[in-house]
C-alpha cells in the first residue's frame, strides 16, 4: 500500500532537501486528516489555521502545524482516543509513526499567548525519520461564533473534512497576527497569510475575531471595528519587516515578491481589509 503514499509525494516538485521536507509534512497532514475522518472526529470538531488554508484553499506556502477546534466546549474530549486510528492509517500506507505529547511551557524560545490549559498538543513523527514531524493542537474550549463547511480531499482516498469558512479562518489569523507574542522572532507566515486574504478579496469575520479576542482577554466585550484597525496599524508600525521576511522565506518558492514588503505596504493592505 506504500504506492499510495509515494503517489501523494509524486505530486510535489522536489529538488532540494527543504522541498522534500515540506512535501512530507503535507502528505503526513493529509493522511492524518483521512484517519480523523474515518474515526468520526469531524462530527465534533473542525480544522482551521494555515494548514487548512494551504490544503483546501491553495495558499502558496507550506505550513507545519495542524489546528483543530471542537464545535462546542468539552473538557473530557481527548485526542488520545484517536491515536490508534491515526497510527493504523499510516501503517496501511507503509509508514510507522510515533505520537508524543508536547509539553506546554512558557520558557521556550517561541512563546505563544494561545497555549491554553484546555488545549491538547501532540507531535506526529516517522519512527525512522523523527526530524520530520507535524504538531497537532486541539482547542477543547473554543471561542465560538464561527461557521464551518465540508471540504473534499481525494487522497489517500476520497473523504470530507469539516473546516472553518474563509471569513472565520481569516478571523483566527488576525487574532494571531495581533496578539501572538514572539520573544526573539516574528512569525512572517502570519503576514504572508494576511496579504493572501486581501489579495484574494476575502472578507474577515469580525464577530468570530471579537469572540477570540474577548476569550483571550485582550479586549473587552465592546471591542469595535475601529479599535481593531487601530491595533492592526500599531502592530504593523512596531514590527521589523526584515524579520518578517526572514521567517517566511523557507516556506515559499518565489521570494521575489518580498521586495515590496515594507511598513507602508502593509498599512495599505490593512486599509483594504473588508470586514464581514
PDB file of C-alpha atoms in Angstrom:
ATOM      1  CA  UNK A   1       0.000   0.000   0.000  1.00  0.00           C
ATOM      2  CA  UNK A   2       3.036   2.327   0.184  1.00  0.00           C
ATOM      3  CA  UNK A   3       2.396   3.085  -3.503  1.00  0.00           C
ATOM      4  CA  UNK A   4      -0.379   5.480  -2.407  1.00  0.00           C
ATOM      5  CA  UNK A   5       1.983   7.371  -0.108  1.00  0.00           C
ATOM      6  CA  UNK A   6       4.529   7.584  -2.929  1.00  0.00           C
ATOM      7  CA  UNK A   7       1.786   8.728  -5.317  1.00  0.00           C
ATOM      8  CA  UNK A   8       0.904  11.527  -2.927  1.00  0.00           C
ATOM      9  CA  UNK A   9       4.558  12.604  -2.723  1.00  0.00           C
ATOM     10  CA  UNK A  10       4.941  12.481  -6.502  1.00  0.00           C
ATOM     11  CA  UNK A  11       2.565  15.430  -6.901  1.00  0.00           C
ATOM     12  CA  UNK A  12       5.237  17.759  -5.489  1.00  0.00           C
ATOM     13  CA  UNK A  13       8.246  19.206  -7.290  1.00  0.00           C
ATOM     14  CA  UNK A  14      11.132  18.059  -5.107  1.00  0.00           C
ATOM     15  CA  UNK A  15      14.550  19.489  -5.943  1.00  0.00           C
ATOM     16  CA  UNK A  16      16.028  20.213  -2.510  1.00  0.00           C
ATOM     17  CA  UNK A  17      16.051  18.766   0.988  1.00  0.00           C
ATOM     18  CA  UNK A  18      13.699  21.575   2.038  1.00  0.00           C
ATOM     19  CA  UNK A  19      11.300  20.672  -0.785  1.00  0.00           C
ATOM     20  CA  UNK A  20      11.207  17.049   0.384  1.00  0.00           C
ATOM     21  CA  UNK A  21      10.662  18.045   4.000  1.00  0.00           C
ATOM     22  CA  UNK A  22       7.767  20.349   3.077  1.00  0.00           C
ATOM     23  CA  UNK A  23       6.192  17.684   0.853  1.00  0.00           C
ATOM     24  CA  UNK A  24       6.463  15.033   3.575  1.00  0.00           C
ATOM     25  CA  UNK A  25       4.840  17.392   6.065  1.00  0.00           C
ATOM     26  CA  UNK A  26       1.887  17.978   3.771  1.00  0.00           C
ATOM     27  CA  UNK A  27       1.374  14.300   2.935  1.00  0.00           C
ATOM     28  CA  UNK A  28       1.502  13.481   6.655  1.00  0.00           C
ATOM     29  CA  UNK A  29      -1.123  16.148   7.287  1.00  0.00           C
ATOM     30  CA  UNK A  30      -3.445  14.713   4.649  1.00  0.00           C
ATOM     31  CA  UNK A  31      -3.060  11.169   5.967  1.00  0.00           C
ATOM     32  CA  UNK A  32      -3.831  12.428   9.472  1.00  0.00           C
ATOM     33  CA  UNK A  33      -6.996  14.125   8.188  1.00  0.00           C
ATOM     34  CA  UNK A  34      -8.110  10.907   6.496  1.00  0.00           C
ATOM     35  CA  UNK A  35      -7.639   8.965   9.738  1.00  0.00           C
ATOM     36  CA  UNK A  36      -9.624  11.522  11.717  1.00  0.00           C
ATOM     37  CA  UNK A  37     -12.403  11.331   9.129  1.00  0.00           C
ATOM     38  CA  UNK A  38     -12.570   7.533   9.478  1.00  0.00           C
ATOM     39  CA  UNK A  39     -12.861   7.956  13.237  1.00  0.00           C
ATOM     40  CA  UNK A  40     -15.777  10.406  13.067  1.00  0.00           C
ATOM     41  CA  UNK A  41     -13.660  13.222  14.526  1.00  0.00           C
ATOM     42  CA  UNK A  42     -15.231  15.844  12.275  1.00  0.00           C
ATOM     43  CA  UNK A  43     -18.670  15.217  13.740  1.00  0.00           C
ATOM     44  CA  UNK A  44     -17.351  17.024  16.819  1.00  0.00           C
ATOM     45  CA  UNK A  45     -14.502  19.192  15.587  1.00  0.00           C
ATOM     46  CA  UNK A  46     -13.310  21.390  12.714  1.00  0.00           C
ATOM     47  CA  UNK A  47      -9.996  22.151  11.035  1.00  0.00           C
ATOM     48  CA  UNK A  48      -8.628  25.698  10.854  1.00  0.00           C
ATOM     49  CA  UNK A  49      -5.349  27.625  10.588  1.00  0.00           C
ATOM     50  CA  UNK A  50      -2.655  27.996   7.948  1.00  0.00           C
ATOM     51  CA  UNK A  51      -2.501  24.299   7.045  1.00  0.00           C
ATOM     52  CA  UNK A  52      -6.252  24.272   6.409  1.00  0.00           C
ATOM     53  CA  UNK A  53      -5.803  27.284   4.162  1.00  0.00           C
ATOM     54  CA  UNK A  54      -2.917  25.591   2.343  1.00  0.00           C
ATOM     55  CA  UNK A  55      -4.604  22.229   1.729  1.00  0.00           C
ATOM     56  CA  UNK A  56      -8.138  23.366   0.909  1.00  0.00           C
ATOM     57  CA  UNK A  57      -7.746  26.872  -0.496  1.00  0.00           C
ATOM     58  CA  UNK A  58      -4.410  26.780  -2.304  1.00  0.00           C
ATOM     59  CA  UNK A  59      -2.380  29.064  -0.051  1.00  0.00           C
ATOM     60  CA  UNK A  60       1.001  29.132  -1.875  1.00  0.00           C
ATOM     61  CA  UNK A  61       3.160  28.453   1.170  1.00  0.00           C
ATOM     62  CA  UNK A  62       3.810  25.346   3.211  1.00  0.00           C
ATOM     63  CA  UNK A  63       2.597  25.008   6.788  1.00  0.00           C
ATOM     64  CA  UNK A  64       3.788  22.665   9.547  1.00  0.00           C
ATOM     65  CA  UNK A  65       1.079  22.617  12.223  1.00  0.00           C
ATOM     66  CA  UNK A  66      -2.495  21.334  12.309  1.00  0.00           C
ATOM     67  CA  UNK A  67      -5.040  23.254  14.384  1.00  0.00           C
ATOM     68  CA  UNK A  68      -8.438  21.870  15.351  1.00  0.00           C
ATOM     69  CA  UNK A  69     -11.341  23.264  17.336  1.00  0.00           C
ATOM     70  CA  UNK A  70     -14.224  21.454  18.953  1.00  0.00           C
ATOM     71  CA  UNK A  71     -17.619  22.708  17.811  1.00  0.00           C
ATOM     72  CA  UNK A  72     -18.511  23.312  21.453  1.00  0.00           C
ATOM     73  CA  UNK A  73     -16.695  23.059  24.758  1.00  0.00           C
ATOM     74  CA  UNK A  74     -15.991  19.565  26.064  1.00  0.00           C
ATOM     75  CA  UNK A  75     -13.361  19.310  28.813  1.00  0.00           C
ATOM     76  CA  UNK A  76     -13.469  15.497  28.670  1.00  0.00           C
ATOM     77  CA  UNK A  77     -12.664  15.232  24.966  1.00  0.00           C
ATOM     78  CA  UNK A  78      -9.152  13.993  24.181  1.00  0.00           C
ATOM     79  CA  UNK A  79      -7.146  13.440  21.020  1.00  0.00           C
ATOM     80  CA  UNK A  80      -5.647  10.302  22.532  1.00  0.00           C
ATOM     81  CA  UNK A  81      -8.865   8.456  21.685  1.00  0.00           C
ATOM     82  CA  UNK A  82      -7.902   8.838  18.003  1.00  0.00           C
ATOM     83  CA  UNK A  83      -4.246   7.775  18.193  1.00  0.00           C
ATOM     84  CA  UNK A  84      -4.767   4.114  17.305  1.00  0.00           C
ATOM     85  CA  UNK A  85      -6.683   5.039  14.154  1.00  0.00           C
ATOM     86  CA  UNK A  86      -4.049   7.582  13.078  1.00  0.00           C
ATOM     87  CA  UNK A  87      -1.250   5.052  13.628  1.00  0.00           C
ATOM     88  CA  UNK A  88      -3.192   2.391  11.708  1.00  0.00           C
ATOM     89  CA  UNK A  89      -3.812   4.759   8.793  1.00  0.00           C
ATOM     90  CA  UNK A  90      -0.093   5.423   8.363  1.00  0.00           C
ATOM     91  CA  UNK A  91       0.738   1.736   8.796  1.00  0.00           C
ATOM     92  CA  UNK A  92      -1.685   0.833   6.000  1.00  0.00           C
ATOM     93  CA  UNK A  93       0.309   3.185   3.762  1.00  0.00           C
ATOM     94  CA  UNK A  94       3.613   1.553   4.701  1.00  0.00           C
ATOM     95  CA  UNK A  95       4.743   4.119   7.272  1.00  0.00           C
ATOM     96  CA  UNK A  96       5.287   3.709  11.009  1.00  0.00           C
ATOM     97  CA  UNK A  97       4.797   6.771  13.202  1.00  0.00           C
ATOM     98  CA  UNK A  98       5.082   7.762  16.833  1.00  0.00           C
ATOM     99  CA  UNK A  99       2.787  10.221  18.623  1.00  0.00           C
ATOM    100  CA  UNK A 100       4.139  12.090  21.623  1.00  0.00           C
ATOM    101  CA  UNK A 101       2.673  14.730  23.869  1.00  0.00           C
ATOM    102  CA  UNK A 102       4.189  18.176  23.562  1.00  0.00           C
ATOM    103  CA  UNK A 103       4.510  19.801  26.961  1.00  0.00           C
ATOM    104  CA  UNK A 104       3.332  23.382  27.163  1.00  0.00           C
ATOM    105  CA  UNK A 105       5.918  25.729  28.607  1.00  0.00           C
ATOM    106  CA  UNK A 106       6.479  29.450  28.931  1.00  0.00           C
ATOM    107  CA  UNK A 107      10.244  29.032  28.868  1.00  0.00           C
ATOM    108  CA  UNK A 108      10.646  28.125  25.194  1.00  0.00           C
ATOM    109  CA  UNK A 109      12.307  30.424  22.668  1.00  0.00           C
ATOM    110  CA  UNK A 110       8.961  30.907  20.976  1.00  0.00           C
ATOM    111  CA  UNK A 111       6.215  31.864  23.406  1.00  0.00           C
ATOM    112  CA  UNK A 112       2.619  31.813  22.239  1.00  0.00           C
ATOM    113  CA  UNK A 113      -0.195  33.586  24.046  1.00  0.00           C
ATOM    114  CA  UNK A 114      -2.553  30.890  22.821  1.00  0.00           C
ATOM    115  CA  UNK A 115      -1.379  27.798  24.741  1.00  0.00           C
ATOM    116  CA  UNK A 116      -4.464  27.458  26.898  1.00  0.00           C
ATOM    117  CA  UNK A 117      -4.768  24.994  29.781  1.00  0.00           C
ATOM    118  CA  UNK A 118      -7.594  23.258  27.927  1.00  0.00           C
ATOM    119  CA  UNK A 119      -5.744  22.731  24.650  1.00  0.00           C
ATOM    120  CA  UNK A 120      -4.034  19.471  23.752  1.00  0.00           C
ATOM    121  CA  UNK A 121      -0.794  19.417  21.736  1.00  0.00           C
ATOM    122  CA  UNK A 122       0.917  16.360  20.226  1.00  0.00           C
ATOM    123  CA  UNK A 123       3.691  15.672  17.732  1.00  0.00           C
ATOM    124  CA  UNK A 124       3.386  13.037  14.998  1.00  0.00           C
ATOM    125  CA  UNK A 125       6.736  11.802  13.651  1.00  0.00           C
ATOM    126  CA  UNK A 126       8.019   8.975  11.461  1.00  0.00           C
ATOM    127  CA  UNK A 127       9.653   6.294  13.580  1.00  0.00           C
ATOM    128  CA  UNK A 128      12.737   6.276  11.342  1.00  0.00           C
ATOM    129  CA  UNK A 129      12.816   9.999  10.487  1.00  0.00           C
ATOM    130  CA  UNK A 130      11.868  11.936  13.592  1.00  0.00           C
ATOM    131  CA  UNK A 131      13.138  15.251  12.273  1.00  0.00           C
ATOM    132  CA  UNK A 132      10.063  15.275  10.018  1.00  0.00           C
ATOM    133  CA  UNK A 133       7.104  15.821  12.317  1.00  0.00           C
ATOM    134  CA  UNK A 134       3.840  17.709  12.468  1.00  0.00           C
ATOM    135  CA  UNK A 135       2.289  19.310  15.514  1.00  0.00           C
ATOM    136  CA  UNK A 136      -1.437  18.832  16.093  1.00  0.00           C
ATOM    137  CA  UNK A 137      -3.332  21.036  18.528  1.00  0.00           C
ATOM    138  CA  UNK A 138      -6.946  20.810  19.664  1.00  0.00           C
ATOM    139  CA  UNK A 139      -8.872  23.549  21.475  1.00  0.00           C
ATOM    140  CA  UNK A 140     -11.433  21.912  23.768  1.00  0.00           C
ATOM    141  CA  UNK A 141     -12.798  25.285  24.948  1.00  0.00           C
ATOM    142  CA  UNK A 142     -13.033  27.180  21.675  1.00  0.00           C
ATOM    143  CA  UNK A 143     -14.191  30.732  21.075  1.00  0.00           C
ATOM    144  CA  UNK A 144     -17.489  30.332  19.251  1.00  0.00           C
ATOM    145  CA  UNK A 145     -19.287  32.356  16.604  1.00  0.00           C
ATOM    146  CA  UNK A 146     -17.725  30.521  13.656  1.00  0.00           C
ATOM    147  CA  UNK A 147     -19.236  28.748  10.648  1.00  0.00           C
ATOM    148  CA  UNK A 148     -17.969  25.545   9.032  1.00  0.00           C
ATOM    149  CA  UNK A 149     -18.149  23.805   5.658  1.00  0.00           C
ATOM    150  CA  UNK A 150     -17.265  20.370   4.275  1.00  0.00           C
ATOM    151  CA  UNK A 151     -14.201  20.257   2.003  1.00  0.00           C
ATOM    152  CA  UNK A 152     -13.153  17.313  -0.189  1.00  0.00           C
ATOM    153  CA  UNK A 153      -9.793  15.540  -0.381  1.00  0.00           C
ATOM    154  CA  UNK A 154      -9.286  12.614  -2.775  1.00  0.00           C
ATOM    155  CA  UNK A 155      -6.055  11.094  -1.441  1.00  0.00           C
ATOM    156  CA  UNK A 156      -5.248   8.756   0.233  1.00  0.00           C
ATOM    157  CA  UNK A 157      -8.966   8.161  -0.536  1.00  0.00           C
ATOM    158  CA  UNK A 158     -11.982  10.426  -1.050  1.00  0.00           C
ATOM    159  CA  UNK A 159     -13.205  11.950   2.202  1.00  0.00           C
ATOM    160  CA  UNK A 160     -14.640  15.142   3.673  1.00  0.00           C
ATOM    161  CA  UNK A 161     -13.089  17.432   6.271  1.00  0.00           C
ATOM    162  CA  UNK A 162     -15.127  19.904   8.303  1.00  0.00           C
ATOM    163  CA  UNK A 163     -13.319  23.265   8.055  1.00  0.00           C
ATOM    164  CA  UNK A 164     -13.850  26.807   9.246  1.00  0.00           C
ATOM    165  CA  UNK A 165     -15.221  29.017   6.468  1.00  0.00           C
ATOM    166  CA  UNK A 166     -12.850  31.541   4.904  1.00  0.00           C
ATOM    167  CA  UNK A 167     -14.068  34.606   6.886  1.00  0.00           C
ATOM    168  CA  UNK A 168     -13.575  32.763  10.176  1.00  0.00           C
ATOM    169  CA  UNK A 169     -10.213  31.355   9.082  1.00  0.00           C
ATOM    170  CA  UNK A 170      -9.268  34.982   8.403  1.00  0.00           C
ATOM    171  CA  UNK A 171     -10.507  35.935  11.870  1.00  0.00           C
ATOM    172  CA  UNK A 172      -8.330  33.304  13.512  1.00  0.00           C
ATOM    173  CA  UNK A 173      -5.311  34.501  11.558  1.00  0.00           C
ATOM    174  CA  UNK A 174      -5.870  38.125  12.549  1.00  0.00           C
ATOM    175  CA  UNK A 175      -6.157  37.168  16.210  1.00  0.00           C
ATOM    176  CA  UNK A 176      -2.736  35.519  15.925  1.00  0.00           C
ATOM    177  CA  UNK A 177      -1.378  38.465  13.913  1.00  0.00           C
ATOM    178  CA  UNK A 178      -2.420  40.969  16.561  1.00  0.00           C
ATOM    179  CA  UNK A 179      -1.571  39.131  19.754  1.00  0.00           C
ATOM    180  CA  UNK A 180       0.943  36.360  19.113  1.00  0.00           C
ATOM    181  CA  UNK A 181       3.854  37.003  21.471  1.00  0.00           C
ATOM    182  CA  UNK A 182       7.252  36.236  19.928  1.00  0.00           C
ATOM    183  CA  UNK A 183      10.324  36.636  22.102  1.00  0.00           C
ATOM    184  CA  UNK A 184      13.073  36.525  19.501  1.00  0.00           C
ATOM    185  CA  UNK A 185      11.483  36.425  16.059  1.00  0.00           C
ATOM    186  CA  UNK A 186       8.334  37.413  14.211  1.00  0.00           C
ATOM    187  CA  UNK A 187       6.110  34.825  12.523  1.00  0.00           C
ATOM    188  CA  UNK A 188       6.258  36.110   8.968  1.00  0.00           C
ATOM    189  CA  UNK A 189       3.771  33.466   7.874  1.00  0.00           C
ATOM    190  CA  UNK A 190       1.026  35.472   9.597  1.00  0.00           C
ATOM    191  CA  UNK A 191       1.927  38.440   7.406  1.00  0.00           C
ATOM    192  CA  UNK A 192       2.050  36.313   4.269  1.00  0.00           C
ATOM    193  CA  UNK A 193      -1.423  34.985   5.028  1.00  0.00           C
ATOM    194  CA  UNK A 194      -2.801  38.479   5.668  1.00  0.00           C
ATOM    195  CA  UNK A 195      -1.563  39.550   2.250  1.00  0.00           C
ATOM    196  CA  UNK A 196      -3.105  36.440   0.663  1.00  0.00           C
ATOM    197  CA  UNK A 197      -6.544  37.040   2.193  1.00  0.00           C
ATOM    198  CA  UNK A 198      -6.632  40.652   0.997  1.00  0.00           C
ATOM    199  CA  UNK A 199      -5.247  39.855  -2.464  1.00  0.00           C
ATOM    200  CA  UNK A 200      -7.989  37.255  -2.936  1.00  0.00           C
ATOM    201  CA  UNK A 201     -10.704  39.665  -1.781  1.00  0.00           C
ATOM    202  CA  UNK A 202     -11.791  37.600   1.234  1.00  0.00           C
ATOM    203  CA  UNK A 203     -13.826  39.196   3.988  1.00  0.00           C
ATOM    204  CA  UNK A 204     -12.839  38.969   7.652  1.00  0.00           C
ATOM    205  CA  UNK A 205     -15.430  37.511  10.047  1.00  0.00           C
ATOM    206  CA  UNK A 206     -15.343  40.223  12.688  1.00  0.00           C
ATOM    207  CA  UNK A 207     -17.792  38.526  15.074  1.00  0.00           C
ATOM    208  CA  UNK A 208     -15.559  35.465  15.417  1.00  0.00           C
ATOM    209  CA  UNK A 209     -12.456  37.663  15.717  1.00  0.00           C
ATOM    210  CA  UNK A 210     -14.156  39.513  18.568  1.00  0.00           C
ATOM    211  CA  UNK A 211     -15.044  36.206  20.292  1.00  0.00           C
ATOM    212  CA  UNK A 212     -11.403  35.150  20.096  1.00  0.00           C
ATOM    213  CA  UNK A 213     -10.069  38.459  21.376  1.00  0.00           C
ATOM    214  CA  UNK A 214     -12.502  38.558  24.296  1.00  0.00           C
ATOM    215  CA  UNK A 215     -11.772  34.966  25.314  1.00  0.00           C
ATOM    216  CA  UNK A 216      -8.018  35.590  25.306  1.00  0.00           C
ATOM    217  CA  UNK A 217      -8.654  38.686  27.478  1.00  0.00           C
ATOM    218  CA  UNK A 218      -7.011  41.074  25.034  1.00  0.00           C
ATOM    219  CA  UNK A 219     -10.132  43.232  24.609  1.00  0.00           C
ATOM    220  CA  UNK A 220     -13.470  43.872  26.287  1.00  0.00           C
ATOM    221  CA  UNK A 221     -16.902  42.893  25.021  1.00  0.00           C
ATOM    222  CA  UNK A 222     -17.447  46.319  23.398  1.00  0.00           C
ATOM    223  CA  UNK A 223     -14.444  45.854  21.072  1.00  0.00           C
ATOM    224  CA  UNK A 224     -15.192  47.770  17.870  1.00  0.00           C
ATOM    225  CA  UNK A 225     -14.092  47.550  14.259  1.00  0.00           C
ATOM    226  CA  UNK A 226     -12.356  50.914  14.623  1.00  0.00           C
ATOM    227  CA  UNK A 227     -10.372  49.621  17.613  1.00  0.00           C
ATOM    228  CA  UNK A 228      -9.386  46.568  15.593  1.00  0.00           C
ATOM    229  CA  UNK A 229      -7.955  48.757  12.839  1.00  0.00           C
ATOM    230  CA  UNK A 230      -6.045  50.855  15.375  1.00  0.00           C
ATOM    231  CA  UNK A 231      -4.477  47.748  16.932  1.00  0.00           C
ATOM    232  CA  UNK A 232      -3.582  46.474  13.474  1.00  0.00           C
ATOM    233  CA  UNK A 233      -1.855  49.710  12.457  1.00  0.00           C
ATOM    234  CA  UNK A 234       0.090  49.702  15.730  1.00  0.00           C
ATOM    235  CA  UNK A 235       1.253  46.114  15.206  1.00  0.00           C
ATOM    236  CA  UNK A 236       2.462  46.878  11.688  1.00  0.00           C
ATOM    237  CA  UNK A 237       4.294  50.077  12.641  1.00  0.00           C
ATOM    238  CA  UNK A 238       6.102  48.449  15.579  1.00  0.00           C
ATOM    239  CA  UNK A 239       7.312  45.356  13.663  1.00  0.00           C
ATOM    240  CA  UNK A 240      10.685  44.947  11.910  1.00  0.00           C
ATOM    241  CA  UNK A 241       9.645  43.952   8.381  1.00  0.00           C
ATOM    242  CA  UNK A 242      13.059  42.455   7.588  1.00  0.00           C
ATOM    243  CA  UNK A 243      12.498  39.890  10.331  1.00  0.00           C
ATOM    244  CA  UNK A 244       9.089  39.153   8.854  1.00  0.00           C
ATOM    245  CA  UNK A 245      10.712  38.376   5.505  1.00  0.00           C
ATOM    246  CA  UNK A 246      13.402  36.177   7.082  1.00  0.00           C
ATOM    247  CA  UNK A 247      10.810  33.966   8.771  1.00  0.00           C
ATOM    248  CA  UNK A 248       8.636  33.317   5.738  1.00  0.00           C
ATOM    249  CA  UNK A 249      11.362  32.590   3.141  1.00  0.00           C
ATOM    250  CA  UNK A 250      11.790  28.831   3.942  1.00  0.00           C
ATOM    251  CA  UNK A 251       8.068  28.222   3.344  1.00  0.00           C
ATOM    252  CA  UNK A 252       7.699  29.730  -0.123  1.00  0.00           C
ATOM    253  CA  UNK A 253       9.265  29.073  -3.532  1.00  0.00           C
ATOM    254  CA  UNK A 254       9.134  32.547  -5.080  1.00  0.00           C
ATOM    255  CA  UNK A 255      10.743  35.100  -2.783  1.00  0.00           C
ATOM    256  CA  UNK A 256      10.961  37.902  -5.363  1.00  0.00           C
ATOM    257  CA  UNK A 257       7.652  39.424  -4.312  1.00  0.00           C
ATOM    258  CA  UNK A 258       9.041  40.031  -0.811  1.00  0.00           C
ATOM    259  CA  UNK A 259      10.969  43.017  -2.178  1.00  0.00           C
ATOM    260  CA  UNK A 260       7.863  45.214  -1.984  1.00  0.00           C
ATOM    261  CA  UNK A 261       7.180  44.334   1.642  1.00  0.00           C
ATOM    262  CA  UNK A 262       7.502  47.400   3.860  1.00  0.00           C
ATOM    263  CA  UNK A 263       5.672  49.093   6.691  1.00  0.00           C
ATOM    264  CA  UNK A 264       3.769  51.313   4.252  1.00  0.00           C
ATOM    265  CA  UNK A 265       2.875  48.302   2.092  1.00  0.00           C
ATOM    266  CA  UNK A 266       1.207  46.511   5.000  1.00  0.00           C
ATOM    267  CA  UNK A 267      -0.520  49.667   6.229  1.00  0.00           C
ATOM    268  CA  UNK A 268      -2.188  49.887   2.822  1.00  0.00           C
ATOM    269  CA  UNK A 269      -3.096  46.206   2.993  1.00  0.00           C
ATOM    270  CA  UNK A 270      -4.683  46.867   6.388  1.00  0.00           C
ATOM    271  CA  UNK A 271      -6.778  49.639   4.835  1.00  0.00           C
ATOM    272  CA  UNK A 272      -8.021  47.190   2.194  1.00  0.00           C
ATOM    273  CA  UNK A 273      -9.392  44.621   4.684  1.00  0.00           C
ATOM    274  CA  UNK A 274     -13.145  44.091   4.275  1.00  0.00           C
ATOM    275  CA  UNK A 275     -14.999  43.295   7.498  1.00  0.00           C
ATOM    276  CA  UNK A 276     -17.991  40.960   7.404  1.00  0.00           C
TER     277      UNK A 276
END
